[in-house]
XYZ file of C-alpha atoms in Angstrom:
652
model
C -26.144 17.114 50.135
C -23.029 15.148 50.260
C -24.519 12.214 51.085
C -26.847 12.409 48.602
C -24.713 13.280 45.740
C -22.947 10.350 46.437
C -25.794 7.815 46.549
C -26.381 9.154 43.581
C -23.200 8.752 42.083
C -23.318 4.946 43.798
C -26.301 3.872 41.867
C -24.726 5.527 38.605
C -21.372 3.887 38.855
C -23.662 0.162 39.453
C -25.811 0.797 36.727
C -22.814 1.286 34.104
C -20.621 -1.444 35.707
C -22.358 -3.774 35.292
C -21.894 -3.138 31.316
C -18.557 -4.262 31.732
C -17.390 -5.679 35.307
C -18.607 -9.109 33.469
C -16.630 -9.672 30.770
C -14.128 -10.609 33.025
C -16.200 -13.215 34.671
C -18.031 -14.603 31.574
C -15.118 -17.767 31.154
C -15.604 -18.764 34.099
C -19.151 -18.788 34.284
C -18.794 -20.205 31.217
C -17.275 -23.376 32.630
C -19.501 -23.038 35.491
C -23.642 -23.229 33.442
C -21.841 -24.007 30.233
C -23.373 -22.616 27.093
C -20.255 -21.150 25.669
C -22.381 -20.509 22.322
C -25.285 -18.483 24.256
C -22.344 -16.617 26.121
C -22.635 -13.406 24.254
C -26.099 -12.889 25.623
C -25.059 -12.371 28.681
C -23.390 -9.074 28.157
C -26.666 -8.219 25.391
C -29.948 -8.484 27.289
C -28.509 -6.310 29.844
C -27.106 -3.721 26.922
C -30.850 -4.176 25.270
C -32.907 -4.023 28.453
C -31.133 -0.722 29.529
C -31.394 1.151 26.745
C -34.934 0.170 25.275
C -36.280 1.196 28.881
C -34.328 3.976 29.192
C -36.811 6.516 27.236
C -39.802 5.106 30.050
C -37.924 5.620 32.848
C -37.161 9.774 32.452
C -40.602 10.647 31.270
C -41.914 8.722 34.273
C -40.052 10.783 36.315
C -41.300 13.712 35.017
C -44.815 12.234 35.547
C -44.581 10.970 38.915
C -41.797 12.642 40.350
C -38.051 10.760 40.265
C -37.752 9.901 43.596
C -39.961 7.060 43.872
C -39.349 5.756 41.015
C -35.205 6.248 41.494
C -36.352 4.066 44.149
C -37.946 1.103 42.182
C -35.295 0.854 39.750
C -32.920 0.041 42.945
C -34.806 -2.309 44.371
C -34.890 -3.535 40.352
C -31.568 -3.562 40.063
C -30.999 -5.241 43.321
C -33.470 -8.091 42.608
C -31.677 -8.714 39.164
C -27.770 -9.252 40.464
C -29.496 -11.316 43.003
C -31.054 -13.702 40.069
C -28.050 -12.991 38.526
C -25.843 -14.562 41.425
C -27.726 -16.973 41.615
C -28.476 -19.036 38.731
C -28.286 -22.455 37.958
C -28.285 -22.339 33.917
C -27.354 -19.212 30.994
C -30.625 -19.313 29.850
C -31.598 -18.137 33.221
C -28.419 -15.976 33.306
C -29.810 -14.098 30.679
C -33.065 -13.759 31.445
C -31.409 -11.991 34.796
C -29.252 -10.237 33.359
C -32.382 -8.706 31.222
C -34.060 -7.990 34.596
C -31.094 -6.987 36.072
C -31.167 -4.013 32.846
C -34.764 -2.340 33.518
C -32.839 -1.009 36.519
C -29.850 -0.442 35.050
C -31.800 2.765 32.880
C -33.688 3.911 35.208
C -30.344 4.232 37.184
C -28.643 5.985 35.318
C -31.030 7.922 33.579
C -32.318 9.325 36.718
C -29.189 9.770 38.817
C -28.396 12.208 35.977
C -32.225 14.591 36.624
C -32.496 14.351 40.197
C -28.661 16.535 39.918
C -31.158 19.295 38.682
C -33.443 18.417 41.924
C -30.886 19.045 44.842
C -27.853 21.214 43.132
C -27.725 24.393 43.025
C -27.238 26.511 39.727
C -24.626 27.432 40.310
C -22.963 24.583 40.711
C -24.411 21.637 38.538
C -21.888 22.265 35.913
C -19.020 20.858 38.509
C -21.596 17.665 39.921
C -22.496 17.086 36.356
C -18.645 16.508 35.992
C -18.332 13.978 38.624
C -20.753 12.326 37.092
C -18.950 11.859 33.874
C -16.243 10.570 35.483
C -18.184 8.225 37.145
C -19.113 6.612 33.220
C -14.606 7.146 33.265
C -13.719 4.680 35.773
C -16.226 1.800 35.304
C -15.327 2.200 32.194
C -10.919 1.422 33.066
C -11.994 -0.597 36.204
C -14.990 -2.562 35.124
C -12.950 -5.474 33.559
C -10.450 -5.760 36.680
C -12.817 -5.904 39.370
C -14.773 -8.665 37.595
C -11.445 -10.343 37.681
C -10.196 -9.530 41.194
C -13.902 -11.106 41.834
C -13.599 -13.883 40.685
C -10.067 -14.919 41.384
C -10.647 -14.407 44.747
C -14.379 -15.017 45.701
C -16.291 -16.206 42.871
C -18.369 -15.267 40.197
C -21.623 -14.968 41.712
C -19.948 -11.735 43.814
C -19.948 -10.406 40.068
C -23.188 -9.905 40.597
C -23.477 -9.761 44.888
C -21.471 -7.014 45.688
C -23.864 -4.886 44.039
C -26.865 -5.460 47.403
C -24.102 -3.528 49.890
C -23.782 -0.531 47.561
C -27.543 -1.062 46.661
C -28.860 -1.137 49.773
C -26.159 2.423 50.773
C -28.406 4.130 47.909
C -31.218 3.044 48.752
C -31.303 3.846 52.619
C -29.755 7.203 52.192
C -31.596 8.244 48.870
C -34.859 6.794 51.305
C -33.812 9.226 54.055
C -31.807 12.486 52.469
C -33.338 12.388 49.159
C -36.068 15.496 49.188
C -39.671 14.588 46.436
C -39.142 15.770 43.189
C -40.480 19.653 42.182
C -42.094 20.727 39.202
C -43.581 17.792 37.512
C -43.873 17.604 33.028
C -47.373 15.615 31.948
C -45.721 12.713 28.869
C -48.432 11.144 26.359
C -45.977 8.286 27.351
C -44.953 6.892 24.024
C -45.442 2.718 24.875
C -47.204 1.294 21.678
C -43.528 2.746 20.195
C -40.560 1.538 22.795
C -42.218 -1.655 22.398
C -42.259 -2.332 18.962
C -38.704 -1.258 18.804
C -37.378 -2.763 21.131
C -38.801 -5.776 19.868
C -37.762 -5.343 16.824
C -34.850 -4.677 17.818
C -34.632 -7.585 19.902
C -35.172 -9.994 16.791
C -32.399 -8.876 14.582
C -30.306 -10.044 17.718
C -31.545 -13.263 17.343
C -31.579 -13.070 13.951
C -27.419 -12.516 13.907
C -26.514 -14.784 16.882
C -28.218 -17.523 15.274
C -27.872 -16.951 11.063
C -25.095 -19.500 9.744
C -24.505 -21.425 13.477
C -27.454 -22.173 15.431
C -29.985 -22.712 12.308
C -28.949 -22.471 8.518
C -30.081 -19.044 7.567
C -33.204 -20.150 5.709
C -34.806 -22.147 8.882
C -37.395 -20.976 10.163
C -36.119 -19.990 13.397
C -34.014 -17.419 11.638
C -36.992 -16.586 8.762
C -39.497 -16.094 12.159
C -37.405 -13.268 14.044
C -36.444 -11.725 10.722
C -39.782 -11.282 9.224
C -41.231 -10.534 13.012
C -38.160 -7.237 12.833
C -39.544 -5.861 9.582
C -43.573 -6.049 10.899
C -42.451 -4.772 13.780
C -40.335 -2.167 12.540
C -42.857 -1.426 9.640
C -45.844 -0.514 12.970
C -42.757 1.640 15.199
C -42.611 3.540 12.259
C -46.257 4.113 11.883
C -47.025 4.387 15.052
C -44.083 7.544 15.200
C -46.057 9.218 13.084
C -48.735 9.399 15.193
C -47.086 9.351 18.787
C -47.274 13.051 20.603
C -44.273 12.821 21.642
C -42.297 9.700 19.962
C -39.482 8.245 20.954
C -36.980 8.990 18.267
C -39.872 11.452 15.278
C -39.666 10.149 12.153
C -38.197 13.758 10.892
C -34.442 13.155 12.462
C -33.866 10.996 9.835
C -34.440 13.711 7.091
C -32.136 15.623 9.049
C -28.302 14.508 7.129
C -26.027 14.959 10.161
C -27.996 12.718 12.356
C -28.346 10.026 9.774
C -24.325 9.816 9.543
C -24.197 10.642 13.283
C -26.308 7.631 14.321
C -24.465 4.937 11.863
C -21.017 5.780 12.655
C -21.918 5.624 16.828
C -24.052 2.590 15.648
C -21.004 0.847 14.080
C -18.591 2.496 16.702
C -20.500 1.214 19.515
C -20.299 -2.781 17.257
C -16.529 -2.615 17.235
C -15.750 -1.533 21.062
C -18.160 -4.295 22.598
C -16.798 -7.527 20.653
C -13.231 -7.380 21.534
C -13.913 -6.509 25.012
C -16.528 -9.405 25.695
C -13.941 -11.964 23.137
C -10.628 -10.650 24.679
C -10.824 -12.373 28.685
C -11.386 -15.641 26.770
C -8.447 -15.500 24.849
C -6.213 -14.065 27.643
C -7.763 -16.708 29.473
C -8.482 -20.384 27.757
C -5.484 -19.682 25.084
C -2.811 -17.865 27.399
C -4.215 -19.535 31.077
C -3.812 -16.094 32.804
C -5.714 -15.622 35.882
C -9.028 -12.587 35.324
C -7.356 -10.978 37.817
C -4.619 -10.964 34.443
C -7.134 -10.171 32.201
C -8.614 -7.592 33.283
C -5.764 -6.354 34.036
C -4.472 -6.591 29.743
C -7.952 -4.133 29.037
C -6.436 -1.380 30.579
C -4.515 -0.339 28.308
C -7.686 -0.367 25.417
C -10.064 1.833 28.474
C -6.875 4.165 28.944
C -6.053 5.009 24.811
C -10.579 5.388 24.329
C -10.489 7.514 28.151
C -7.594 9.656 27.026
C -8.780 10.307 24.130
C -12.345 10.985 24.609
C -11.188 13.788 26.987
C -8.186 15.152 24.836
C -10.460 15.812 21.763
C -13.073 17.297 23.939
C -10.766 20.162 24.660
C -9.690 20.029 21.355
C -13.004 20.908 19.965
C -14.033 23.279 22.744
C -10.604 25.010 21.752
C -10.908 25.411 17.923
C -14.809 24.499 17.212
C -13.295 21.274 14.762
C -14.455 18.560 14.797
C -15.130 16.450 11.634
C -11.456 15.631 11.704
C -11.782 13.759 14.998
C -14.734 10.106 13.239
C -12.270 10.450 10.374
C -8.659 9.461 11.822
C -10.913 7.184 14.429
C -12.282 4.994 11.873
C -9.073 4.934 10.385
C -6.651 3.829 13.607
C -9.772 1.484 14.557
C -9.549 -0.067 11.764
C -5.246 -0.061 12.478
C -5.966 -1.998 15.858
C -8.636 -4.531 14.966
C -6.366 -5.641 12.211
C -3.383 -5.777 14.434
C -6.288 -7.978 17.212
C -6.416 -10.157 14.685
C -2.777 -11.612 14.578
C -3.518 -12.992 18.027
C -1.972 -16.571 18.967
C -0.576 -18.870 21.529
C 2.310 -17.396 21.663
C 1.848 -13.007 21.453
C 3.350 -11.294 23.984
C 2.423 -9.318 26.040
C 3.463 -6.465 24.811
C 2.864 -6.415 21.560
C -1.544 -7.094 22.784
C -1.179 -4.454 25.088
C -0.175 -1.565 22.020
C -3.138 -3.244 19.632
C -5.635 -2.761 23.184
C -4.465 0.378 23.014
C -4.587 1.504 19.581
C -8.083 -0.222 18.962
C -8.445 2.840 22.291
C -7.029 6.144 20.317
C -9.236 5.262 17.565
C -12.502 4.165 19.548
C -12.049 7.314 21.543
C -11.715 9.634 18.975
C -14.740 8.585 17.220
C -17.124 8.824 20.715
C -16.025 11.810 21.696
C -18.197 13.315 18.665
C -21.691 11.587 18.281
C -23.039 13.745 20.676
C -21.995 16.596 20.030
C -22.752 17.077 16.443
C -25.917 15.676 16.709
C -27.064 18.270 18.718
C -25.171 21.027 16.761
C -27.238 20.325 14.136
C -31.279 19.521 15.191
C -33.210 22.369 16.185
C -33.916 23.325 19.982
C -37.537 21.158 19.772
C -35.026 17.915 19.085
C -32.346 18.560 20.641
C -33.562 15.866 23.085
C -34.624 13.617 21.975
C -31.474 14.486 19.102
C -28.648 13.264 21.715
C -30.993 9.392 23.162
C -31.397 8.851 19.193
C -27.894 9.585 19.049
C -26.780 7.310 22.500
C -29.836 4.846 21.034
C -28.050 4.312 17.960
C -24.180 2.904 19.290
C -25.829 1.553 22.791
C -28.179 -0.523 20.392
C -24.452 -1.184 18.077
C -23.327 -2.959 21.049
C -25.886 -5.022 21.544
C -25.436 -6.650 16.856
C -21.564 -6.104 18.051
C -21.506 -8.499 20.855
C -24.520 -10.205 19.289
C -22.354 -11.425 15.772
C -19.020 -11.337 17.837
C -20.804 -14.297 19.062
C -21.778 -16.212 16.111
C -18.464 -14.927 13.916
C -16.596 -16.759 17.369
C -19.074 -19.543 17.590
C -18.923 -20.780 13.402
C -15.238 -20.422 13.486
C -14.452 -22.700 16.507
C -16.790 -25.481 14.674
C -14.949 -25.035 12.563
C -11.958 -25.556 13.196
C -12.421 -28.823 15.650
C -15.058 -30.575 12.940
C -11.278 -29.955 10.663
C -8.796 -31.085 13.885
C -11.491 -34.336 14.610
C -10.178 -35.570 11.332
C -7.130 -34.901 11.300
C -5.205 -34.194 14.831
C -7.374 -37.309 16.377
C -9.253 -34.880 18.926
C -11.856 -37.021 21.540
C -14.681 -37.814 20.364
C -17.447 -35.332 21.654
C -14.578 -31.974 22.633
C -16.641 -30.059 20.990
C -18.876 -30.542 23.906
C -17.077 -30.657 26.147
C -15.887 -27.268 25.511
C -18.448 -25.742 24.836
C -19.317 -26.213 28.572
C -16.122 -25.600 30.449
C -13.659 -23.553 28.137
C -11.144 -24.699 30.688
C -11.417 -28.403 30.059
C -8.594 -28.379 27.233
C -5.625 -27.840 29.991
C -6.298 -31.871 31.596
C -6.145 -32.467 26.642
C -1.842 -34.478 26.455
C -0.035 -31.714 25.126
C -0.029 -32.092 21.201
C -3.706 -32.339 21.610
C -4.162 -29.196 23.519
C -1.997 -27.387 21.405
C -3.676 -27.761 18.834
C -6.927 -26.750 20.342
C -5.581 -23.390 21.229
C -4.813 -22.255 18.046
C -8.623 -23.329 16.364
C -9.543 -21.788 19.963
C -7.318 -18.780 18.647
C -8.333 -18.201 15.465
C -11.945 -18.702 15.938
C -11.593 -15.616 18.381
C -9.154 -13.590 16.086
C -11.793 -14.161 13.578
C -13.647 -12.066 15.940
C -11.137 -8.941 15.269
C -10.274 -9.672 11.122
C -14.148 -9.263 10.578
C -14.806 -6.382 12.304
C -12.255 -4.902 10.797
C -14.763 -3.756 7.754
C -17.150 -2.328 10.101
C -14.344 0.115 11.447
C -13.897 0.037 7.810
C -17.189 1.401 7.195
C -17.664 3.606 9.992
C -14.223 5.730 8.769
C -15.910 6.179 5.306
C -19.461 7.880 6.160
C -17.195 9.947 8.419
C -15.690 11.475 5.294
C -20.190 12.112 4.245
C -20.439 13.878 8.256
C -20.397 18.091 7.714
C -18.712 20.026 10.031
C -20.594 23.157 10.308
C -19.838 26.174 12.905
C -21.377 24.941 17.240
C -22.923 26.279 19.144
C -21.395 27.311 22.865
C -23.704 25.192 24.794
C -22.647 22.023 21.909
C -18.802 22.306 23.101
C -18.792 21.164 26.080
C -20.695 18.036 25.853
C -21.126 15.692 29.225
C -18.367 13.203 28.986
C -20.630 10.288 30.302
C -21.814 10.938 27.601
C -19.409 9.733 25.242
C -18.213 6.627 26.985
C -19.534 2.461 25.799
C -23.624 1.350 26.083
C -24.976 4.632 28.288
C -28.120 5.384 27.157
C -29.193 9.105 27.792
C -32.918 10.367 28.196
C -33.464 14.635 29.022
C -35.037 17.251 27.214
C -34.086 19.469 25.070
C -34.792 22.356 28.070
C -32.431 19.817 30.046
C -29.980 19.684 26.689
C -28.969 23.607 26.785
C -29.680 24.411 30.632
C -26.918 21.898 30.925
C -24.240 22.895 28.685
C -24.948 26.851 30.557
C -24.279 25.850 33.762
C -20.309 24.503 32.448
C -19.689 27.052 30.196
C -21.688 30.014 33.800
C -19.545 27.285 35.441
C -15.751 28.432 34.025
C -16.843 32.233 33.102
C -17.992 32.651 37.393
C -14.339 31.412 37.976
C -12.068 33.875 35.639
C -13.091 37.129 38.153
C -16.979 37.079 36.436
C -18.330 39.215 39.679
C -15.265 42.245 38.894
C -16.668 42.190 34.692
C -20.449 41.918 36.314
C -19.722 44.803 38.311
C -18.527 46.928 35.766
C -20.722 46.921 33.171
C -23.805 47.334 35.592
C -21.709 50.703 36.452
C -21.032 50.109 39.780
C -17.439 51.288 41.319
C -17.466 48.279 43.708
C -15.080 45.619 44.487
C -16.454 41.736 43.377
C -16.402 41.243 47.183
C -20.026 43.581 47.602
C -21.690 42.726 44.397
C -21.343 38.988 44.769
C -22.787 40.227 48.168
C -26.310 42.603 46.743
C -26.752 39.457 43.962
C -26.962 37.000 46.983
C -29.181 38.828 49.908
C -31.379 39.551 45.994
C -31.506 36.376 45.611
C -32.095 34.735 49.001
C -32.845 37.189 50.943
C -32.387 38.914 54.027
C -29.401 37.390 56.312
C -27.455 37.702 59.034
C -23.230 38.903 58.460
C -21.596 36.066 60.331
C -23.681 33.143 57.269
C -22.708 35.490 54.768
C -19.201 35.687 56.242
C -19.406 32.089 55.978
C -20.882 30.938 53.133
C -18.007 33.595 51.008
C -15.231 31.451 52.998
C -14.514 35.431 55.066
C -14.451 35.995 58.758
C -16.927 38.919 59.467
C -13.469 41.294 60.390
C -12.535 40.143 57.029
C -16.509 40.470 55.465
C -17.596 44.064 57.086
C -15.818 46.284 54.508
C -17.971 44.971 51.597
C -21.091 45.456 53.963
C -20.135 49.115 55.143
C -18.974 50.373 51.315
C -22.601 48.825 50.673
C -24.785 50.702 53.455
C -22.545 53.804 52.858
C -23.751 54.293 49.047
C -27.337 53.263 50.106
C -27.150 50.141 48.926
C -27.787 47.967 52.355
C -29.260 48.724 55.715
C -28.633 46.755 58.988
C -31.268 45.269 60.898
C -31.494 43.135 63.790
C -28.965 45.082 65.989
C -27.223 45.996 62.995
C -26.492 41.706 62.533
C -28.413 41.901 59.381
C -28.631 43.050 55.871
C -31.105 43.772 52.878
C -31.010 45.265 50.786
C -32.535 48.720 50.017
C -34.622 50.166 47.758
C -31.915 51.854 45.666
C -30.364 48.427 45.811
C -33.063 45.822 44.954
C -33.111 48.445 41.407
C -28.859 47.632 41.512
C -29.692 44.048 42.327
C -31.641 44.320 39.257
C -29.590 45.646 36.495
C -26.661 42.627 37.522
C -28.747 40.238 36.603
C -30.753 42.139 33.827
C -26.354 42.354 32.747
C -26.430 38.164 33.965
C -29.011 37.596 31.875
C -28.267 39.691 28.707
C -24.627 37.132 28.857
C -26.040 33.759 29.524
C -28.828 35.421 26.111
C -26.024 35.222 24.205
C -24.615 31.620 24.280
C -27.169 30.291 23.450
C -28.654 32.886 20.713
C -28.093 30.647 18.486
C -31.061 28.520 20.210
C -33.672 31.434 18.838
C -34.290 31.806 22.246
C -37.512 34.236 20.308
C -39.099 31.956 19.176
C -38.893 29.443 22.766
C -41.179 30.405 25.988
C -39.394 27.748 27.578
C -36.010 28.876 25.955
C -37.144 32.337 27.450
C -38.128 31.325 31.095
C -35.013 29.424 31.454
C -33.019 32.741 30.651
C -34.826 34.393 33.494
C -34.880 31.838 35.775
C -31.355 31.208 35.673
C -29.174 34.666 36.840
C -31.194 34.363 40.118
C -29.966 31.100 39.798
C -26.212 31.279 39.305
C -26.192 34.324 41.160
C -24.939 35.151 44.845
C -23.271 31.369 44.700
C -21.686 30.207 47.246
C -19.762 28.140 45.346
C -17.531 31.094 43.890
C -16.164 33.079 46.959
C -14.716 36.037 44.981
C -11.467 38.083 46.652
C -12.364 40.832 45.917
C -8.987 42.632 45.286
């Protein structure tokens, strides 16, 4: 079990890490391959490919089994990694990053889904917490690791490092992961996925090239713009006809979904622009190493992590969430405005505080988005609404990086054009810098200073022009309705809140995840004493646990039961003796095996029913009476949860 979970976490770490690890390597990559104007596409290609492919991986895994597809996603990711490391030009790198992103989407969504196949229900809440921590660690560690590889090896090792780690994950999965159990038939919306992905790509091309590479009225801009409109129109019509649409049109009739999706888009937009261009400022303008630039980004990621976790805890306890995106939008705008003052002489303290403010604001907003969407829709739309919320955030990140690149290129080009007339810049400097930003260090001091002012000014514009985006998010957050939270939505997976993390789960899977976490917390709080009292059993918790264990697993040896309960045979014998005296358990096999009597089976049935009633109260706001699959879940989960080895009641 530990090897399988480790392999799954390793696969998820690889995919989530590659969203951020490249950021601190980008200046060196541009210096080696050239193509400063295409820098943003190195990030955008990965995010867009992983986002668009996520629903396909999820439904194919349900339909054909997740083990084989997870192995295929690892192989695809590793092939993309090798090709990225071998890239000889920016165009090749962008294409291979897209291929890597296709595999990354499968790694993330399938690793989360496989947990349900291999982990007992009682322990899933704890393991999902581990997976949420993987996203948090990758968000914080990615920029730092990227810098370390660049400084001590080569930027190509940002991609090559995936090979040994991926190979270990592949070997463990092939050997230890069992085939997926129950499979679900789907009518996959291939047309919707292709049309939506194509429309997003066309719009990103328009925002990247418009006004910089080409004039706004150029055919290279008008063509993708028209294509995007056509593709979106076709997608909208296709979604009305698809049996299982990737994003049902009825979601857009729900005010909360529209507001939360718009906020998510804007937050993704605001986050990935700074994350991409701040290392460029640090390494080119301030001349720090790639590793040091990664350290400079830690305040932003730490602020995001701390406020998202603490915000989630407060929301869970109070049930109120609307203030968080409002405050987060305002603080994000302040952070971006402070960063618009970056210049060659800015102090490390001022820069760190500005990044911390930005991270705090982003964390306050991101924690809420999935939660409010889940709380607003009906059970039948819970899965696709969750996917939609994260989809808009990741697409916002793609647009944010693309627009930031366009603003930067335009600002730098205009500044260098003015300097060429006033400061006597060497002919062709702009082309030289586009190919290698570090070439400025070889210029005369006065010329270099003038160039660095222009360079930092172009990056400052990226932050300044992002301020209105955050202010719009702040204004839109006031439109977010605040409704009483459902119990299961109070425990949203932390991993859903970080960065450009794609999500694809079923409605039943979303409710089940919430129940895992709620049950995990409840069953650690003297649960078996309370369960025994509710079922009318005057027995210690250890005896109650023993009944439920025998009911779920059948006859077992006393030594095995003691080991699973975390006690010695002598410590556990009084609890078994109490059950034997009551006629609930009998000993067989020379007294070494315990099994339930008929009366014990009836008692176990009462315990299971009490546990089911407790779970039913947690999902009552989803109206189980109207949803047969929810009722089936309530019938199945109690026996899976009770008698788990994770509980080990003290019995005293």
